[in-house]
Coordinates of C-alpha atoms in Angstrom, one line a residue:
X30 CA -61.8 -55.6 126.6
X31 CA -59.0 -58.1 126.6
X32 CA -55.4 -57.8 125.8
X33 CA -56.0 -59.6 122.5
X34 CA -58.7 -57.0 121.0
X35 CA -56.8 -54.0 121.9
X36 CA -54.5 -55.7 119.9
X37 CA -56.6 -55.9 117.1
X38 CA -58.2 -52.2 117.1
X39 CA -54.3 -51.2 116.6
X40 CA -53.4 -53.3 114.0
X41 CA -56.0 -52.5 112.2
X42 CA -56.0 -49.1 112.2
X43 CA -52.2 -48.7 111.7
X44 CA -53.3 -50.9 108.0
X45 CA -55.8 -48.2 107.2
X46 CA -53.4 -45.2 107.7
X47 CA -51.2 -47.3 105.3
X48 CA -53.8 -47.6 102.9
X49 CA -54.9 -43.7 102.9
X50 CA -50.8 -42.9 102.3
X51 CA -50.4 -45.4 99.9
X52 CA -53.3 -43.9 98.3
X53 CA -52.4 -40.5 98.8
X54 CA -48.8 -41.2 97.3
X55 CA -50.4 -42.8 94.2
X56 CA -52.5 -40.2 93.4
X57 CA -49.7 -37.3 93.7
X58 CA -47.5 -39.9 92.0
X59 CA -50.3 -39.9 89.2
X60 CA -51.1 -36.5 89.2
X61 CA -47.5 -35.8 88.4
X62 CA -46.9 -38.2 86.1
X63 CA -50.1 -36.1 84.3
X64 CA -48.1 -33.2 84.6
X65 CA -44.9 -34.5 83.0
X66 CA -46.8 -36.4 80.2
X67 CA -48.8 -32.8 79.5
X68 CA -45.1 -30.8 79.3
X69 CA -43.5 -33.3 77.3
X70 CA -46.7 -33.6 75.2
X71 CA -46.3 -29.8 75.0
X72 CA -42.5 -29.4 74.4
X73 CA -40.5 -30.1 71.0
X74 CA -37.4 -31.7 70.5
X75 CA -35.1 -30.7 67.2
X76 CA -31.5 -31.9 66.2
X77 CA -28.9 -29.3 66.2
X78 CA -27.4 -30.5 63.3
X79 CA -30.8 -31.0 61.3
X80 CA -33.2 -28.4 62.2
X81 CA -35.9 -30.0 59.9
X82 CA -35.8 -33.0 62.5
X83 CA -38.4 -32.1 64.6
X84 CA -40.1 -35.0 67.6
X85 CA -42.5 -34.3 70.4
X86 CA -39.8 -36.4 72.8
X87 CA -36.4 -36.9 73.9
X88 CA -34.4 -38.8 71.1
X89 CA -31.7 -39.1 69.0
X90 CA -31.0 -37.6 65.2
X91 CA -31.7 -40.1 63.2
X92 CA -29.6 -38.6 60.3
X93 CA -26.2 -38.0 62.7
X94 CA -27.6 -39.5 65.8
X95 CA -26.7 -36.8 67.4
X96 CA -29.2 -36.3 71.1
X97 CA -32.2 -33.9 70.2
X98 CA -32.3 -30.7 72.1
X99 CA -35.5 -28.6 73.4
X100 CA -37.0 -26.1 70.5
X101 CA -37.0 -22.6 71.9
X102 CA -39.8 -20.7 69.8
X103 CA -39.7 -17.8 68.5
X104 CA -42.3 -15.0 69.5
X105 CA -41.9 -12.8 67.2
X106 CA -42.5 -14.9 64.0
X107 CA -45.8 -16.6 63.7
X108 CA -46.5 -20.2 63.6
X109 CA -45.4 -21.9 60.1
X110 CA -47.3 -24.7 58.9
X111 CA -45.8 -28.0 59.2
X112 CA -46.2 -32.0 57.5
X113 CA -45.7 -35.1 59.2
X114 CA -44.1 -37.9 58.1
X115 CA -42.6 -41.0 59.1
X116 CA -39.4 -42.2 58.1
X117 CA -37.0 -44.8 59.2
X118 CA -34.0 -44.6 61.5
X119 CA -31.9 -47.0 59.3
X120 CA -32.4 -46.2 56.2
X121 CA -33.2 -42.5 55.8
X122 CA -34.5 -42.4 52.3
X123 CA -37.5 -44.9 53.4
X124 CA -40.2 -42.5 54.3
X125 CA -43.9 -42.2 54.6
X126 CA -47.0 -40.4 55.3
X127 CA -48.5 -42.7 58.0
X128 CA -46.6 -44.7 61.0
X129 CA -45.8 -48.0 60.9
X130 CA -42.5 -49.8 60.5
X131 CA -39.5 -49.9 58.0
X132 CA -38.3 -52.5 55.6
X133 CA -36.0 -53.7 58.5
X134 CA -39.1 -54.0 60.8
X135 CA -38.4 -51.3 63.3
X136 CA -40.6 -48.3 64.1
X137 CA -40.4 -45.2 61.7
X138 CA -40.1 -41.8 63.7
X139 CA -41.9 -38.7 62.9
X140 CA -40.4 -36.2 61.4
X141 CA -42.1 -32.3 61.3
X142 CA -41.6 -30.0 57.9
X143 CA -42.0 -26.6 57.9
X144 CA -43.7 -25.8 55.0
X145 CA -42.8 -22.5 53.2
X146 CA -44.5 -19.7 51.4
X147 CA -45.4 -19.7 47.6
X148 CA -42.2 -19.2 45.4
X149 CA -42.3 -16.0 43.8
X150 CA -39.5 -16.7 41.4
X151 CA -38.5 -19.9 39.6
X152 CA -37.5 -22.9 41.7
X153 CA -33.5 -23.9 41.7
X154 CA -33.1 -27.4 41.4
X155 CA -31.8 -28.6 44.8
X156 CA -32.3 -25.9 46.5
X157 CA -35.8 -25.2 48.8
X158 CA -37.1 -22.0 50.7
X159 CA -35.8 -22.5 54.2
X160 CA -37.3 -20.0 57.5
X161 CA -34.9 -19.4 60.4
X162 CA -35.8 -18.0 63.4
X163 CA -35.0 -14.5 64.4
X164 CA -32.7 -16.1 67.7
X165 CA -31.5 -18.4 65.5
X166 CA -30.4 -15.5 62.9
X167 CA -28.6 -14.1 65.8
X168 CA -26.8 -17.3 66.5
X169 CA -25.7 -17.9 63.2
X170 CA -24.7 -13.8 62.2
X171 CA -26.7 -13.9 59.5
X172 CA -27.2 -10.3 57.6
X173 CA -28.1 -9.2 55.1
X174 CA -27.7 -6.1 52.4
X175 CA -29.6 -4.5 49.4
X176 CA -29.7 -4.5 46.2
X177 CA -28.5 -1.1 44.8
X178 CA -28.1 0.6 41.3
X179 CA -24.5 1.9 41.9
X180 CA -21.6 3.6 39.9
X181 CA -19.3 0.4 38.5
X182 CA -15.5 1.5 39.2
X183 CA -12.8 -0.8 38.1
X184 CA -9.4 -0.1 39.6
X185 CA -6.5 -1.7 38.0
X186 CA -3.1 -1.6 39.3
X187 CA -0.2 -2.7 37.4
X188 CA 3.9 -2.7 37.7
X189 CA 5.0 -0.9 35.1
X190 CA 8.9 0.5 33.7
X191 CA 9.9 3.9 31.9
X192 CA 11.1 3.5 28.0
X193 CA 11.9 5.9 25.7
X194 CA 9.1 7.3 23.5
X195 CA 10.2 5.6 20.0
X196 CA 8.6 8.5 18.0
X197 CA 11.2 10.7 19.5
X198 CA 14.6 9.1 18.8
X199 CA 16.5 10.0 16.3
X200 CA 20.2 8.4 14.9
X201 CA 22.8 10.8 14.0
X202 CA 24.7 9.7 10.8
X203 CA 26.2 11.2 7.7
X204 CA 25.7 10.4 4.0
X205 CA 29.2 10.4 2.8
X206 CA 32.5 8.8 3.9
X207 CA 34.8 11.4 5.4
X208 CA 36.4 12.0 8.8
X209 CA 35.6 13.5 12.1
X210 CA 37.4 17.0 12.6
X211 CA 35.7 18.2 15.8
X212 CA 33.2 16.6 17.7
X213 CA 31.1 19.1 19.4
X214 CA 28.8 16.3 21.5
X215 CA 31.9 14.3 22.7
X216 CA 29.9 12.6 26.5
X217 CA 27.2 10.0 26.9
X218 CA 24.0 11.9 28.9
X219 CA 25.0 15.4 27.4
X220 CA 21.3 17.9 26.4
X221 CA 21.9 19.2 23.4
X222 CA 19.0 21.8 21.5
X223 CA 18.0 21.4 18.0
X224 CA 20.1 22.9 15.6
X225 CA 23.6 22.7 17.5
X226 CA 26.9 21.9 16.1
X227 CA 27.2 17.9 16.4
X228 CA 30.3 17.4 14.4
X229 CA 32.1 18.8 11.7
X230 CA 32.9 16.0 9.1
X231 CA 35.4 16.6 6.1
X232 CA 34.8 14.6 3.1
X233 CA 36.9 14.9 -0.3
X234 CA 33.9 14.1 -2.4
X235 CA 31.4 16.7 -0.3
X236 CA 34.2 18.8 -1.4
X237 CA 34.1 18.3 -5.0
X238 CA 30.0 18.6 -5.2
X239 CA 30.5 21.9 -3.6
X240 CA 32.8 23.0 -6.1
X241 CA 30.9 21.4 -9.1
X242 CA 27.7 23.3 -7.8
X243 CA 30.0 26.8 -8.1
X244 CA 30.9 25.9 -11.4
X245 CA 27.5 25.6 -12.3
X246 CA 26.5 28.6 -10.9
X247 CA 29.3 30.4 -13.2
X248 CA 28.1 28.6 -16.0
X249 CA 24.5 29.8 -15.7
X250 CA 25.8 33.3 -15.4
X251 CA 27.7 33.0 -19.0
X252 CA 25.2 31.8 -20.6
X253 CA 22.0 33.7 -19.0
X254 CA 22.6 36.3 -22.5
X255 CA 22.5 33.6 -25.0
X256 CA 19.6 33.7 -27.8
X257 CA 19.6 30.4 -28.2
X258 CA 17.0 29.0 -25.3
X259 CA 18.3 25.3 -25.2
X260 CA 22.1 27.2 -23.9
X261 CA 20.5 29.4 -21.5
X262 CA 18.1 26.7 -20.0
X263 CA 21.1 24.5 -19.8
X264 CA 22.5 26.6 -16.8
X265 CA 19.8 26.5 -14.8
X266 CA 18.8 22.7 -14.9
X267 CA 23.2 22.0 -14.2
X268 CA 22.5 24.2 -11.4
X269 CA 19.8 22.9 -9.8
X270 CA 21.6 19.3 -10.4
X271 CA 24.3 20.4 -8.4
X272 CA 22.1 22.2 -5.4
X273 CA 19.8 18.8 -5.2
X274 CA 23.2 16.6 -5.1
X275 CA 24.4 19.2 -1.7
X276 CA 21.0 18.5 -0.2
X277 CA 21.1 14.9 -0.7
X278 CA 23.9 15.2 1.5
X279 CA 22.1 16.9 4.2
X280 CA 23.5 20.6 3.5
X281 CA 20.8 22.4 5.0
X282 CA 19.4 26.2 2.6
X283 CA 21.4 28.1 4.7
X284 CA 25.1 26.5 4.1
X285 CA 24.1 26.3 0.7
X286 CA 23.2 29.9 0.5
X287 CA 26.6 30.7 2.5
X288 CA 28.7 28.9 -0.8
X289 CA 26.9 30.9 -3.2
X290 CA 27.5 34.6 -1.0
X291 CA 31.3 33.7 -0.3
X292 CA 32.1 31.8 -3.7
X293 CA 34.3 29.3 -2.2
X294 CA 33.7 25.7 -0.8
X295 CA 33.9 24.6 2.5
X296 CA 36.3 22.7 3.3
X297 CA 34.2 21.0 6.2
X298 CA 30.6 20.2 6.9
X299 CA 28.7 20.4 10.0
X300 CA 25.9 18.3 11.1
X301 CA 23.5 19.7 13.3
X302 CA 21.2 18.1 15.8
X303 CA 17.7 17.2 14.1
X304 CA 15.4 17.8 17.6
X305 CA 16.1 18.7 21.2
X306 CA 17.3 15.5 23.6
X307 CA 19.9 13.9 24.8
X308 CA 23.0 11.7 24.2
X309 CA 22.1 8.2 25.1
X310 CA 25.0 6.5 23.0
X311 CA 28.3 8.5 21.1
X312 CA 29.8 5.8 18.6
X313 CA 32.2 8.0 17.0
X314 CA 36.0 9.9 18.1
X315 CA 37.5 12.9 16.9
X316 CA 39.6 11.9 13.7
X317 CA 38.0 8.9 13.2
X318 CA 37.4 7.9 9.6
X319 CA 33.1 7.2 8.7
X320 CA 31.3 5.7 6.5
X321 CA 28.0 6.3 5.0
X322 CA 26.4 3.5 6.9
X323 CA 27.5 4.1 10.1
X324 CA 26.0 5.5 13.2
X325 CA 27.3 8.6 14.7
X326 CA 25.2 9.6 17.7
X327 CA 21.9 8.0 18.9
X328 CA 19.6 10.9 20.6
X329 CA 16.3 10.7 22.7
X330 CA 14.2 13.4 23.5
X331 CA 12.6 12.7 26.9
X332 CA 10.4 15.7 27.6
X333 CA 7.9 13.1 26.9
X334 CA 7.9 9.0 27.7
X335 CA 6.4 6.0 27.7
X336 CA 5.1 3.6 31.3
X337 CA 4.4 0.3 29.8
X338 CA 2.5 -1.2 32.1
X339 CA 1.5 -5.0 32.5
X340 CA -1.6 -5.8 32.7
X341 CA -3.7 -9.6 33.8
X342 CA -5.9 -10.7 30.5
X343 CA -9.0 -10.9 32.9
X344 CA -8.7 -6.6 33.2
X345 CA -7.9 -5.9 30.1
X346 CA -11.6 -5.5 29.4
X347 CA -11.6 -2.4 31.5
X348 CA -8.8 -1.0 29.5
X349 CA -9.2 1.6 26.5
X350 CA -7.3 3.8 24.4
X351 CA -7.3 7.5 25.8
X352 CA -7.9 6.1 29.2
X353 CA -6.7 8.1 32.1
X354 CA -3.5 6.6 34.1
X355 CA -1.8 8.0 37.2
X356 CA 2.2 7.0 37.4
X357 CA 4.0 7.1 41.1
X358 CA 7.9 6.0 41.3
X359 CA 8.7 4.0 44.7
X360 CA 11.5 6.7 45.3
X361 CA 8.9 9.8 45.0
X362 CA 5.8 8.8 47.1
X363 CA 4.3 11.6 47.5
X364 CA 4.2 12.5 43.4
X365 CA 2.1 11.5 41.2
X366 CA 2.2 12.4 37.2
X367 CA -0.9 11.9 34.8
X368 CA -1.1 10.1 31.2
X369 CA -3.0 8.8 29.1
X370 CA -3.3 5.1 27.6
X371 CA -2.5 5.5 24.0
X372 CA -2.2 1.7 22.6
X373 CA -3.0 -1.8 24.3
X374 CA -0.8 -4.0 22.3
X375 CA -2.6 -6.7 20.7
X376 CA -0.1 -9.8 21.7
X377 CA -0.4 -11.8 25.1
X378 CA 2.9 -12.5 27.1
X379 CA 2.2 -16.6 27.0
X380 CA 4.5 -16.9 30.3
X381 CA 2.7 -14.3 32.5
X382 CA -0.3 -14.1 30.6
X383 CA -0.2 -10.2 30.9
X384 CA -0.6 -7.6 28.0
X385 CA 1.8 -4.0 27.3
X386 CA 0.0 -1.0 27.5
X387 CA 1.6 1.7 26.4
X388 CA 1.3 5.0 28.6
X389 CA 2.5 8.5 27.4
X390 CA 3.7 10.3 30.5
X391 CA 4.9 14.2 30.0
X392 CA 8.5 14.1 31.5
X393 CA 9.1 18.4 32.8
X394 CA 12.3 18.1 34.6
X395 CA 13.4 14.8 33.3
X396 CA 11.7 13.1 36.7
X397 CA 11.1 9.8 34.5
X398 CA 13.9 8.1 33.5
X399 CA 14.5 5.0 31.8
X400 CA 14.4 1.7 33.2
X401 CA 12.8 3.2 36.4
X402 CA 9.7 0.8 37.9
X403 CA 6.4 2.4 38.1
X404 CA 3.3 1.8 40.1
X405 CA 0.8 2.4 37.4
X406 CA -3.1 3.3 38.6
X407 CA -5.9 2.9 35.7
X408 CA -9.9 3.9 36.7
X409 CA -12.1 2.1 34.4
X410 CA -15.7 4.0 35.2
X411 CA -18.7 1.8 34.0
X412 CA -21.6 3.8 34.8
X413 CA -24.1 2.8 36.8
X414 CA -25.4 -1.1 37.3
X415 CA -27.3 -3.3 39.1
X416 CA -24.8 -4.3 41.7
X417 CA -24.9 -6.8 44.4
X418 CA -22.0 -7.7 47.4
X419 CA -19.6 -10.3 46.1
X420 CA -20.2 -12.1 49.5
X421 CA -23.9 -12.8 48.9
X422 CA -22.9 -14.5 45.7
X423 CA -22.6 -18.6 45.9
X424 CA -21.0 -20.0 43.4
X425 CA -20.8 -23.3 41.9
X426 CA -19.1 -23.2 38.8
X427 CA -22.4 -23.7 36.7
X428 CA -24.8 -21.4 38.2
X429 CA -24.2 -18.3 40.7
X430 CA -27.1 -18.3 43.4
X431 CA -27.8 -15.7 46.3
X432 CA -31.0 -16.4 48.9
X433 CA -33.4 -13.5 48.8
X434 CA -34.8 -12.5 52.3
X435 CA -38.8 -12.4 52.0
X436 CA -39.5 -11.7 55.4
X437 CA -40.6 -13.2 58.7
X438 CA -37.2 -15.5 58.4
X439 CA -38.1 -17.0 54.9
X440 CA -34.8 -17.0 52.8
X441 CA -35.6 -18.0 49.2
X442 CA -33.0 -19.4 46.9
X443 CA -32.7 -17.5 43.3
X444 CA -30.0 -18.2 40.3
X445 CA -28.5 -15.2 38.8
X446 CA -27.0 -13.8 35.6
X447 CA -23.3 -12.5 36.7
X448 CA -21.8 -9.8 34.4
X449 CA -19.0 -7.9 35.1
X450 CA -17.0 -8.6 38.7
X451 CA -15.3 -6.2 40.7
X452 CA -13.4 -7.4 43.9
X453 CA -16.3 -6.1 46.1
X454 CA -19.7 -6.3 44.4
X455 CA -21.1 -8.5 41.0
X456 CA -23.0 -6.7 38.0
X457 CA -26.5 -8.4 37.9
X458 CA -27.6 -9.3 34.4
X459 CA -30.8 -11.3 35.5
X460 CA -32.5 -12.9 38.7
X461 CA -32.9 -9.4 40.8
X462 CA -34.4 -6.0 41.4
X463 CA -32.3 -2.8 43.0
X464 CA -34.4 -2.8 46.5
X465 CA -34.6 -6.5 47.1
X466 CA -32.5 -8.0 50.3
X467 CA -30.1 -10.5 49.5
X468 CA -28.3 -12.3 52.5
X469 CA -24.5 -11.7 52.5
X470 CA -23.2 -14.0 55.9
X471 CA -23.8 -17.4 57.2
X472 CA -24.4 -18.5 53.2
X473 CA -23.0 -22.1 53.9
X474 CA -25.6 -22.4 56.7
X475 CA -29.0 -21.2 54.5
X476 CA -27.2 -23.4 51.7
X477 CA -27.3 -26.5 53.7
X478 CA -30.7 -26.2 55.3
X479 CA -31.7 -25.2 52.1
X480 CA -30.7 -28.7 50.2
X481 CA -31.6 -30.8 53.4
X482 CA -35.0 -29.2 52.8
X483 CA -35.2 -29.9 49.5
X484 CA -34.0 -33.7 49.5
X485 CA -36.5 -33.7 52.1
X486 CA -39.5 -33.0 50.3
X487 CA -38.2 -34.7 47.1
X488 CA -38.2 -37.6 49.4
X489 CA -41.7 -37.5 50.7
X490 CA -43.8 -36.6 47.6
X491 CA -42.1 -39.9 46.0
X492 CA -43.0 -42.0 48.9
X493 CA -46.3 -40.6 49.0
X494 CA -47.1 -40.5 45.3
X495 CA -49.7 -43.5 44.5
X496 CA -48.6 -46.8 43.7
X497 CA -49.9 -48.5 40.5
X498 CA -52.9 -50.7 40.8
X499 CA -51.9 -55.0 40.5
X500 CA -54.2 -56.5 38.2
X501 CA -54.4 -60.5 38.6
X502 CA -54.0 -62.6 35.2

């Protein structure tokens, strides 16, 4: 064979080992490409931002534009049923059920919505039953807690201060002018018991209506023999003139009865105390002159007194007369005295927009004083209501809604009636059932999905709802 054929055979073999490679790397080249096709056919895409947004490939959010990220599924919850529709990347109220393009001439993208179990209560405007996946609960904290018939306790605390009880004070004054011989209670803050020597008073004119009621009494006896009935009645009505005149002046039966034994006037009267207290003001010296009008001693009698406590507008609901109330004093800790509420009063403070209530406190010892600052405790109980956690509660200031758990990740949004609020826990009126499971974290979250989902829907029933038919003129 010559040079030049041997030539040939090489060449021409060295084109065909090309060729089977060539093939070779086409067909793995193809057979991956298969592969990749099948797994991205297979995988899901969703935006973090905007779980509804749901593509079979790699893209971005067209809400936020935000990249999509790979769906993990969940295992544990079965498959929900989903819609697809198109909508446009521009404008994202443009949807529709089919593909095609926008207004703006660019492709619509599809978009995947989970559709969600029959509502068992009435629908809240805005608001759609959302599912979320059990790994996504985890991400997001979301729990939940149930709805329980419980004992409604209000606790009210309130600053209150220590006053005198007004039923118990009493002003020490005398009926007649006169002046001061002795003054028995002579210091500010001195106990006195009832019926003590307060001061002795004389008074020329007490004098001379002691002395007129002896005459009477004389008189009486003279004429007690007379026949004639108008004389001998005479002497008893001057003598029980003169014996009311002494009392007017606060004689008390037994100095009267100690005129009538020795016969002889006294030439000075004592007042006595009128209850058991104390001296909270002395307005009068020894040898001072008085007058009928003035003032001699001002007492108090603080074995009992009053905490009036201030209390917020919004609690005085939970307040009552004959309530139970529970008084500590900053400098005593570790004591605490009982009382009762006895009267709410019925004006409003307009500056702190607080109410009085008046609390009788039992003072043994004289612990309460005056002017003191209490820390006043009242326990309003309400019996038991349909309660549910305070942090399950979203409200708007027109409706208060919570999202009811149904199971397998469905959360379903339901408006309530709110009664009564205590810091921790609503009173239900209307919208649950003690046993339902109500979710009480990641609220905002559920909320948001919740109105996306809803907008969502709203949007794609109008765009699919059929157009009206054109007639031609």
């Amino acid at each position: 064979m010559s040079k030049r054929g041997v030539l040939l055979i090489v060449g021409a073999a060295i084109l065909v080992a090309a060729a089977g490679g060539s093939w070779l790397l086409v067909r793995h080249a193809s057979k991956g490409g298969a592969a990749t096709n099948a797994e991205a056919q297979a995988a899901k895409y969703h935006c973090p931002m905007h779980p509804t947004i749901v593509s079979d490939r790699p893209g971005d959010c067209p809400i936020c534009g935000m990249r999509l990220v790979p769906m993990e599924k969940d295992p544990s919850a079965p498959a929900p049923k989903k819609k697809t529709i198109w909508r446009s990347t521009m404008n994202p109220g443009e949807v529709s059920d089919h593909p095609g393009k926008d207004s703006m001439g660019m492709d619509m993208v599809p978009v995947e919505l989970e559709g969600a179990p029959p509502q068992t209560a009435a629908a809240v405007p805005g608001l759609a039953t959302v599912r979320i996946t059990t790994q996504k609960q985890q991400l997001i904290g979301v729990r939940t807690s149930d709805v329980v018939q419980a004992p409604f306790r209000r606790t009210i605390r309130a600053v209150g201060h220590v006053t005198y009880d007004e039923t118990r004070l009493r002003q020490v004054h005398a009926k007649i002018a006169g002046y001061v011989e002795k003054l028995y209670a002579n210091a500010t803050g001195e106990v006195v018991r009832k019926g003590e020597p307060l001061v002795d008073i004389y008074s020329p004119e007490l004098l001379a209506s002691q002395q007129e009621y002896l005459v009477a009494l004389q008189s009486r006896t003279r004429t007690a023999g007379s026949s004639i009935q108008s004389v001998a009645s005479s002497g008893d009505e001057l003598v029980a003139s003169a014996r009311r005149r002494l009392e007017l002046y606060d004689l008390s039966d037994e100095q009267i009865r100690e005129i009538e034994q020795s016969g002889h006037a006294r030439r000075t009267v004592t007042l006595y105390a009128p209850i058991s207290g104390t001296i909270l003001e002395r307005q009068v010296t020894q040898g001072q002159r008085i007058e009928p009008e003035m003032d001699l001693l001002k007492m108090a009698d603080l074995s009992r007194v009053w905490v009036l406590a201030s209390v917020y507008e919004y609690e005085l609901p939970f307040v009552r007369q004959g309530q139970k109330a529970t008084v500590r004093l900053t400098y005593l800790p570790d004591k605490t005295i009982e009382g009762r509420v006895a009267f709410v009063y019925p004006v409003l403070d307009a500056a702190t927009r607080t109410a009085q209530v008046r609390i009788e406190v039992p003072n043994p010892g004289l612990t309460l004083k005056p002017d003191m600052y209490a820390e006043v405790t009242l326990v309003a109980d309400l019996g038991e209501r349909t309660a549910v956690p305070a942090s399950a509660v979203m409200d708007t200031g027109t409706r208060s809604v919570v999202f009811v758990d149904k199971g397998d990740g469905y959360f379903e949004p339901r408006e309530l009636k709110i009664g009564l609020r205590l810091p921790d826990s609503y009173e239900v009126l209307d919208g649950l059932e003690p046993g339902e499971k109500v979710l009480t974290s990641a609220n905002f979250f559920v909320d948001s999905e919740s109105k996306l989902k809803a907008a969502l829907a709203a949007m794609a029933g109008n765009s699919m709802a059929p157009e009206p038919e054109q007639h031609e003129h």
